[in-house]
Amino acid sequence: MTSIHTDILIIGGGIVGASIAYHLAREGKHEVLLLERHQLTSGTTWHAAGLVAELRASANLTRLARYSGELYEQLEQEGYNTGYKRVGAITLATSEARKAELQRQAAMARNNGVACSWLENGELAERWPHLNLQGVAGAAHMPGDGQTNPVDTTMALAAAARAHGAVIREGCAVDRLLTKAGKVIGAATQSGDVFAEQTVIASGLWSRELAMTAGANIPVHAAEHFYAVTEPMDIPGPPLIVRDPDLGVYIKPDAGRLLVGCFEREAKPLDARTLPADFSFDELPFDLEHFAPYLENAMTRIPALAEAGIRTWFNGPEGFTPDGRYLLGPTPEVKGLYVACGFNSIGIQSAGGVGRVMADWISQAAPPMDLWDVDIRRFSSFHNQGDYLRERTAESLGLLYAMHWPYHQHTSARGQRLSALHAQMAAAGACFGEVNGWERPNWFARAGQTARYEYSWGAQNWFDNARAEHLAVRRNVALFDLSSFAKYDIDGPDAVQFLNRLCTANIDRPVGSMIYCQWLNERGGIEADVTVTRLEDEHFRVVSGCASEHRDLHWLKHHAEGCDVNVRNVTERYSVLGLMGPEAWKHLSQVSSFTPTPFSTSQIIEIAGKPVRASRISYVGSLGWELYIEAADASEVYQALTAHGVQHAGYHAMDGLRIEKGYRHWGHDLTDENTPLEAGVSFTCDWQKPGGFTGRAALEAQRTRGIQRRLVSFRLTDDQAHMFHDEPIWRDGRPVGHITSAAYGHTIGACIGLGYVNGDFSSTRKETLTGRYQIEIGDQLIAAVPSLKAWHDPQNAELHQLG
């Protein structure tokens, strides 16, 4: 093969690469070339178990999983053999905590169109008498779950892709990516160079090494994955996939046999570079000592396994990510490079939906739905370090079947990014949580209390701690370490024009002004939720959330092309302390002499002889200042602020405080498929500013036709009940939406959640709030009171008072 050119180059011939090729070719808009170094499916697809579950962790990921099953059925109907069958699945609960988790998942499943019911032991025993139900507290039954033949399904997708014009070449290994001026322009192969407008890495656990040849980070790491296949067995009852997460096993029918697989608590990471270059349809040495406890667990659940012979002992590598969610989208480091890999053992069930959204993302240069959960831009460069990945992978594989507790924290590979005040926070009793590598104080332990989580589905062990911190903010003053906020400095002759095009608000205001606003896409969806501070005439600082640091930086740099501006990430340069509460001004005046400026303004003051930018803004809904300090000066400023005594507060308290005020959180309440009109933040939009803003035309059209969903705040009437996210919202006996985020509002004395309600909102505000609202939590419907206003201080009086 001499040098050739194509529109889109896909590297990797597993089921995901074949699905992307199929969906792109079906559009008929592009030349598509797929390269596979050996044979299709020869990497990891060929040995997959072939499970196709319908339910995932979020509504949109569930949509993708459901589409996969529908696609495999459709291909069968079109004459392409996939081997797909809907056999149904049960997930067993062997504790009350697991039962609560599964019943919450079942409610979410039904709300997203997935058939799911709860079966008690009597019905389980009647339908599947081969199960040993000792210790079982019931099961979630999903009749739509299925299984497919991974090889046949991949071949079907490849054949259909070829039928639509895609070219697939096997035996063509890619040596490295080709780059020019910060853009991937193709790949060098052993047969010649391939030039492409867009390149997609779908190379499974080998993706990380390939991406590094272009300076891109793909944090995926291999781990060994074990299963065994029995000799033929006579199993009574209809075929069924059995998951027993507390035992760490899954069991599926396999041509008259049973396949037993596991997700062990402590996995065996594997460096992909140790695999031979000709690794194809190959496997790893089987570790019976490692697998035996899980096989014994499976025998406990299905006693007949103890009498069955084992035909196949299998161990093969699979790719895993630091947070257990797969990787999609454009890489932020270089242009022209997309990623679809790191599927954490769910590649078969995900491939159909992933192929569809990746084709749309590449064709439209934008995702077709909110895919933040799996967006590769959620990761930082440190996530790609080998030692980090190895340590985290040992934990993350096992977490697939662990309890999915609210507020759960990883225990491995911690301490990657520390605030300049980390030691001081630890000394004050902080219990840290991790976001984007940052160790952040989530709550503070009392004297004699261990700063450690004890998880539950109700009020956790830190509930009273967060309450004290929360009430200190409302009644007195508290200090937060907010150093993990993402911060960007934008300066240059075009800074005003550039930011005014991105921001919904008009940022051309006097120096010292702070502006709260959103960045929108052309559809009017919210890409970011930020504050912009004008530091000088041509110098601005943008502050956004910790988790979206690299996504927002990528958005800024992408849109800055052609503008005379400099964009710098200054996140780690500055520490941030939040001094919040009605006594904040009194406390601050003890350590600094200055005249306070109005709300939403910023000025330079001095504390302990150090310059500090004091920004009068608040995400908790009380009087307060965010204090921006050079990291090297943070310790002295902190010492001065705490010399007179002050309550420390963490992010759990902040969450409860902001939810009482109805303050939205990007990634949950605000996403790229929600508009400001739907989210109730259209007050940030300056409809008349010269030049407009990105997305304004879409918003104006929506304003004319009316919105079909609205973000509403709900207060539970049961003060012992707890929402977290994704709980179904019911109105007058029918589901109308779901909760996007929730926390306990200690000022109000109840759990409060924000959630989108579907309907015709061209009616009056009063009509929107009428009806009997309930929130489905597990197997209960809890009465809820709706509001479009904040539950606490809806007039914002506290923000403007100086105590």
Coordinates of N, CA and C in Angstrom, one line a residue, residues 259-395:
L259 N -21.1 -20.3 31.3 CA -19.8 -19.5 31.4 C -19.9 -18.8 32.8
V260 N -18.8 -18.9 33.5 CA -18.7 -18.3 34.9 C -17.5 -17.3 34.8
G261 N -17.9 -16.0 35.0 CA -16.8 -15.0 35.0 C -16.9 -14.2 36.3
C262 N -15.9 -13.4 36.5 CA -15.8 -12.7 37.8 C -15.2 -11.3 37.6
F263 N -15.6 -10.4 38.6 CA -14.9 -9.1 38.7 C -14.4 -9.1 40.2
E264 N -13.1 -9.5 40.3 CA -12.6 -9.7 41.6 C -12.3 -8.4 42.3
R265 N -12.3 -8.4 43.6 CA -12.0 -7.2 44.4 C -10.6 -6.6 44.2
E266 N -9.7 -7.5 44.0 CA -8.3 -7.0 43.8 C -7.9 -7.6 42.4
A267 N -7.8 -6.8 41.4 CA -7.6 -7.3 40.0 C -6.1 -7.5 39.8
K268 N -5.8 -8.0 38.6 CA -4.4 -8.2 38.2 C -4.0 -7.3 37.0
P269 N -3.5 -6.1 37.3 CA -3.2 -5.2 36.2 C -2.1 -5.8 35.3
L270 N -2.1 -5.4 34.0 CA -1.1 -6.0 33.1 C -0.6 -4.8 32.2
D271 N 0.7 -4.7 32.0 CA 1.3 -3.7 31.1 C 1.1 -4.2 29.7
A272 N 0.4 -3.5 28.9 CA 0.1 -3.9 27.5 C 1.4 -4.0 26.7
R273 N 2.4 -3.3 27.1 CA 3.7 -3.4 26.4 C 4.4 -4.7 26.5
T274 N 4.0 -5.5 27.5 CA 4.6 -6.8 27.7 C 4.0 -7.9 26.8
L275 N 2.9 -7.5 26.2 CA 2.3 -8.5 25.2 C 3.1 -8.5 23.9
P276 N 3.3 -9.7 23.3 CA 4.0 -9.8 22.1 C 3.3 -9.0 21.0
A277 N 4.1 -8.5 20.0 CA 3.6 -7.8 18.9 C 2.6 -8.6 18.1
D278 N 2.8 -9.9 18.0 CA 1.9 -10.8 17.3 C 0.8 -11.3 18.1
F279 N 0.4 -10.7 19.2 CA -0.7 -11.1 20.1 C -2.0 -11.1 19.3
S280 N -2.5 -12.2 19.0 CA -3.7 -12.3 18.1 C -4.4 -13.6 18.4
F281 N -5.7 -13.4 18.8 CA -6.5 -14.6 19.2 C -5.8 -15.4 20.3
D282 N -5.1 -14.6 21.1 CA -4.2 -15.3 22.1 C -4.8 -15.1 23.5
E283 N -4.2 -15.8 24.5 CA -4.7 -15.7 25.8 C -3.5 -15.7 26.8
L284 N -3.8 -15.4 28.1 CA -2.8 -15.3 29.1 C -2.8 -16.6 29.9
P285 N -1.7 -16.9 30.6 CA -1.7 -18.0 31.5 C -2.8 -17.9 32.6
F286 N -3.5 -19.0 32.8 CA -4.6 -19.0 33.8 C -4.1 -19.1 35.2
D287 N -4.6 -18.3 36.1 CA -4.3 -18.3 37.5 C -5.4 -18.9 38.3
L288 N -5.3 -20.2 38.5 CA -6.4 -20.9 39.2 C -6.6 -20.5 40.6
E289 N -5.4 -20.3 41.3 CA -5.5 -19.8 42.7 C -6.2 -18.5 42.8
H290 N -6.1 -17.6 41.8 CA -6.7 -16.3 41.8 C -8.2 -16.5 41.6
F291 N -8.6 -17.4 40.6 CA -10.0 -17.5 40.2 C -10.8 -18.4 41.1
A292 N -10.1 -19.4 41.7 CA -10.9 -20.4 42.5 C -11.9 -19.9 43.5
P293 N -11.6 -18.8 44.3 CA -12.7 -18.4 45.2 C -13.9 -17.9 44.5
Y294 N -13.8 -17.4 43.3 CA -15.0 -16.9 42.6 C -15.8 -18.1 42.0
L295 N -15.0 -19.1 41.5 CA -15.7 -20.3 41.0 C -16.5 -21.0 42.2
E296 N -15.9 -21.0 43.3 CA -16.6 -21.6 44.5 C -17.8 -20.7 44.8
N297 N -17.7 -19.4 44.7 CA -18.9 -18.6 44.9 C -20.0 -18.9 43.9
A298 N -19.6 -19.1 42.7 CA -20.6 -19.5 41.7 C -21.3 -20.8 42.0
M299 N -20.5 -21.8 42.5 CA -21.0 -23.1 42.9 C -22.0 -22.9 44.1
T300 N -21.7 -22.0 44.9 CA -22.7 -21.7 46.0 C -24.0 -21.3 45.5
R301 N -24.0 -20.4 44.4 CA -25.2 -20.0 43.9 C -25.9 -21.0 43.0
I302 N -25.1 -21.8 42.2 CA -25.7 -22.8 41.4 C -25.0 -24.1 41.7
P303 N -25.5 -24.8 42.7 CA -24.8 -26.0 43.2 C -24.4 -27.0 42.1
A304 N -25.2 -27.1 41.0 CA -24.9 -28.1 40.0 C -23.6 -27.9 39.4
L305 N -23.0 -26.7 39.5 CA -21.7 -26.4 39.0 C -20.6 -27.3 39.6
A306 N -20.9 -27.7 40.9 CA -19.9 -28.5 41.6 C -19.7 -29.8 40.9
E307 N -20.7 -30.3 40.2 CA -20.6 -31.6 39.6 C -20.2 -31.5 38.1
A308 N -20.1 -30.3 37.6 CA -19.9 -30.1 36.1 C -18.4 -30.1 35.9
G309 N -18.0 -30.7 34.7 CA -16.6 -30.5 34.3 C -16.3 -29.2 33.7
I310 N -15.1 -28.8 33.7 CA -14.7 -27.5 33.1 C -14.0 -27.8 31.8
R311 N -14.6 -27.3 30.7 CA -14.1 -27.5 29.4 C -13.0 -26.4 29.1
T312 N -13.2 -25.2 29.5 CA -12.3 -24.1 29.1 C -12.0 -23.3 30.4
W313 N -10.7 -23.1 30.6 CA -10.2 -22.1 31.6 C -9.6 -20.9 30.8
F314 N -10.2 -19.7 31.0 CA -9.7 -18.7 30.1 C -9.3 -17.4 30.9
N315 N -8.2 -16.8 30.4 CA -7.7 -15.6 30.9 C -7.2 -14.7 29.8
G316 N -7.9 -13.6 29.6 CA -7.5 -12.6 28.5 C -7.4 -11.2 29.0
P317 N -6.7 -10.4 28.3 CA -6.6 -9.0 28.7 C -7.7 -8.1 28.2
E318 N -8.1 -7.1 29.1 CA -9.1 -6.2 28.7 C -8.7 -4.8 29.2
G319 N -9.2 -3.7 28.6 CA -8.8 -2.4 28.9 C -9.7 -1.7 30.0
F320 N -9.1 -1.1 31.0 CA -9.9 -0.4 32.0 C -9.4 1.0 32.2
T321 N -10.3 1.9 32.7 CA -10.0 3.3 32.9 C -10.0 3.6 34.4
P322 N -9.5 4.8 34.8 CA -9.4 5.1 36.2 C -10.7 5.2 36.9
D323 N -11.8 5.6 36.2 CA -13.1 5.7 36.9 C -14.1 4.7 36.5
G324 N -13.7 3.7 35.7 CA -14.7 2.6 35.3 C -15.6 3.0 34.2
R325 N -15.4 4.2 33.6 CA -16.3 4.6 32.4 C -15.4 4.7 31.2
Y326 N -16.0 4.4 30.0 CA -15.2 4.4 28.8 C -14.8 5.8 28.3
L327 N -14.1 5.8 27.3 CA -13.5 7.1 26.7 C -14.0 7.3 25.3
L328 N -14.6 8.5 25.1 CA -15.1 8.9 23.8 C -14.7 10.4 23.6
G329 N -14.6 10.7 22.3 CA -14.5 12.1 21.9 C -13.1 12.6 21.4
P330 N -13.0 13.8 21.1 CA -11.8 14.4 20.7 C -10.8 14.6 21.8
T331 N -9.5 14.3 21.5 CA -8.5 14.5 22.5 C -8.2 16.0 22.6
P332 N -8.0 16.5 23.8 CA -7.7 17.9 24.0 C -6.3 18.3 23.6
E333 N -5.4 17.4 23.5 CA -4.0 17.7 23.3 C -3.7 18.0 21.8
V334 N -4.3 17.3 20.9 CA -4.1 17.5 19.5 C -5.4 17.5 18.7
K335 N -5.4 18.2 17.6 CA -6.7 18.2 16.8 C -6.7 17.0 15.9
G336 N -7.9 16.8 15.4 CA -8.0 15.7 14.4 C -8.0 14.3 14.9
L337 N -8.0 14.1 16.2 CA -7.9 12.8 16.8 C -9.1 12.5 17.7
Y338 N -9.8 11.4 17.4 CA -10.9 11.0 18.3 C -10.5 9.7 18.9
V339 N -11.3 9.4 20.0 CA -11.0 8.2 20.8 C -12.3 7.4 21.1
A340 N -12.2 6.1 21.1 CA -13.3 5.2 21.5 C -12.7 3.9 22.0
C341 N -12.5 3.9 23.3 CA -11.8 2.7 23.9 C -12.0 2.7 25.4
G342 N -11.3 1.8 26.1 CA -11.4 1.7 27.6 C -12.8 1.3 28.1
F343 N -13.3 0.2 27.6 CA -14.7 -0.2 27.8 C -14.9 -1.0 29.1
N344 N -13.9 -1.3 29.9 CA -14.1 -1.9 31.2 C -15.0 -3.1 31.2
S345 N -14.8 -4.0 30.2 CA -15.6 -5.2 30.0 C -17.0 -5.1 29.6
I346 N -17.4 -3.9 29.1 CA -18.8 -3.7 28.6 C -18.7 -3.2 27.1
G347 N -17.7 -3.6 26.4 CA -17.6 -3.1 25.0 C -18.6 -3.7 24.1
I348 N -19.0 -4.9 24.3 CA -20.0 -5.5 23.4 C -21.4 -4.9 23.5
Q349 N -21.8 -4.6 24.8 CA -23.1 -4.0 25.0 C -23.1 -2.5 24.6
S350 N -21.9 -1.9 24.6 CA -21.8 -0.5 24.3 C -21.5 -0.2 22.8
A351 N -21.0 -1.1 22.1 CA -20.5 -0.8 20.8 C -21.5 -0.2 19.8
G352 N -22.7 -0.8 19.8 CA -23.7 -0.3 18.9 C -24.0 1.2 19.1
G353 N -24.3 1.6 20.3 CA -24.6 3.0 20.6 C -23.4 3.9 20.5
V354 N -22.2 3.4 20.8 CA -21.0 4.2 20.7 C -20.7 4.4 19.2
G355 N -20.9 3.5 18.3 CA -20.7 3.7 16.9 C -21.6 4.8 16.4
R356 N -22.8 4.8 16.8 CA -23.8 5.8 16.4 C -23.4 7.2 16.8
V357 N -23.1 7.4 18.1 CA -22.8 8.7 18.6 C -21.4 9.2 18.1
M358 N -20.5 8.3 18.0 CA -19.2 8.7 17.4 C -19.3 9.2 16.0
A359 N -20.1 8.5 15.2 CA -20.3 8.9 13.8 C -20.9 10.3 13.8
D360 N -21.9 10.6 14.7 CA -22.5 11.9 14.7 C -21.5 13.0 15.2
W361 N -20.7 12.6 16.2 CA -19.7 13.5 16.8 C -18.7 13.9 15.8
I362 N -18.2 13.0 15.0 CA -17.2 13.3 14.0 C -17.8 14.1 12.9
S363 N -19.0 13.7 12.4 CA -19.6 14.4 11.3 C -20.0 15.8 11.6
Q364 N -20.5 16.0 12.9 CA -21.0 17.3 13.2 C -20.1 18.1 14.1
A365 N -18.9 17.5 14.4 CA -17.9 18.2 15.3 C -18.5 18.5 16.7
A366 N -19.5 17.8 17.1 CA -20.2 18.0 18.4 C -20.9 16.7 18.7
P367 N -21.0 16.4 20.0 CA -21.7 15.2 20.4 C -23.2 15.4 20.2
P368 N -23.9 14.3 19.9 CA -25.4 14.4 19.6 C -26.2 14.5 20.9
M369 N -25.6 14.2 22.1 CA -26.3 14.2 23.3 C -25.2 14.5 24.4
D370 N -25.7 14.6 25.7 CA -24.8 14.8 26.8 C -24.0 13.5 27.0
L371 N -22.7 13.6 26.7 CA -21.8 12.4 26.9 C -20.7 12.7 27.9
W372 N -20.9 13.7 28.8 CA -19.8 14.1 29.7 C -19.3 12.9 30.5
D373 N -20.2 12.0 30.9 CA -19.8 10.8 31.7 C -18.6 10.1 31.1
V374 N -18.6 10.1 29.7 CA -17.6 9.3 29.0 C -16.6 10.1 28.2
D375 N -16.7 11.4 28.3 CA -15.9 12.3 27.5 C -14.4 12.2 28.0
I376 N -13.5 12.0 27.1 CA -12.1 11.8 27.5 C -11.5 13.1 28.1
R377 N -12.1 14.2 27.9 CA -11.7 15.5 28.4 C -11.9 15.6 29.9
R378 N -12.5 14.6 30.6 CA -12.6 14.6 32.0 C -11.3 14.3 32.7
F379 N -10.3 13.8 32.0 CA -9.1 13.4 32.5 C -8.0 14.4 32.3
S380 N -7.0 14.3 33.3 CA -5.8 15.2 33.2 C -4.6 14.4 32.8
S381 N -3.5 15.0 32.5 CA -2.3 14.3 32.1 C -1.8 13.3 33.1
F382 N -1.9 13.6 34.4 CA -1.4 12.7 35.4 C -2.1 11.3 35.4
H383 N -3.4 11.4 34.9 CA -4.1 10.1 34.8 C -3.5 9.1 33.8
N384 N -2.6 9.6 33.0 CA -2.0 8.8 32.0 C -0.6 8.2 32.4
Q385 N -0.2 8.5 33.6 CA 1.0 8.0 34.1 C 0.9 6.5 34.4
G386 N 1.9 5.7 34.1 CA 1.8 4.3 34.2 C 1.6 3.8 35.6
D387 N 2.4 4.3 36.6 CA 2.2 3.9 38.0 C 0.8 4.1 38.5
Y388 N 0.3 5.3 38.2 CA -1.0 5.7 38.6 C -2.0 4.7 38.0
L389 N -1.9 4.4 36.7 CA -2.9 3.6 36.0 C -2.8 2.2 36.6
R390 N -1.7 1.7 36.8 CA -1.5 0.3 37.4 C -2.2 0.2 38.7
E391 N -1.9 1.1 39.6 CA -2.5 1.1 41.0 C -4.0 1.2 40.9
R392 N -4.5 2.2 40.1 CA -5.9 2.4 40.1 C -6.7 1.3 39.4
T393 N -6.1 0.6 38.4 CA -6.8 -0.4 37.7 C -7.0 -1.6 38.6
A394 N -6.1 -1.9 39.5 CA -6.3 -3.0 40.5 C -7.5 -2.8 41.3
E395 N -7.9 -1.5 41.5 CA -9.1 -1.2 42.3 C -10.3 -1.1 41.4

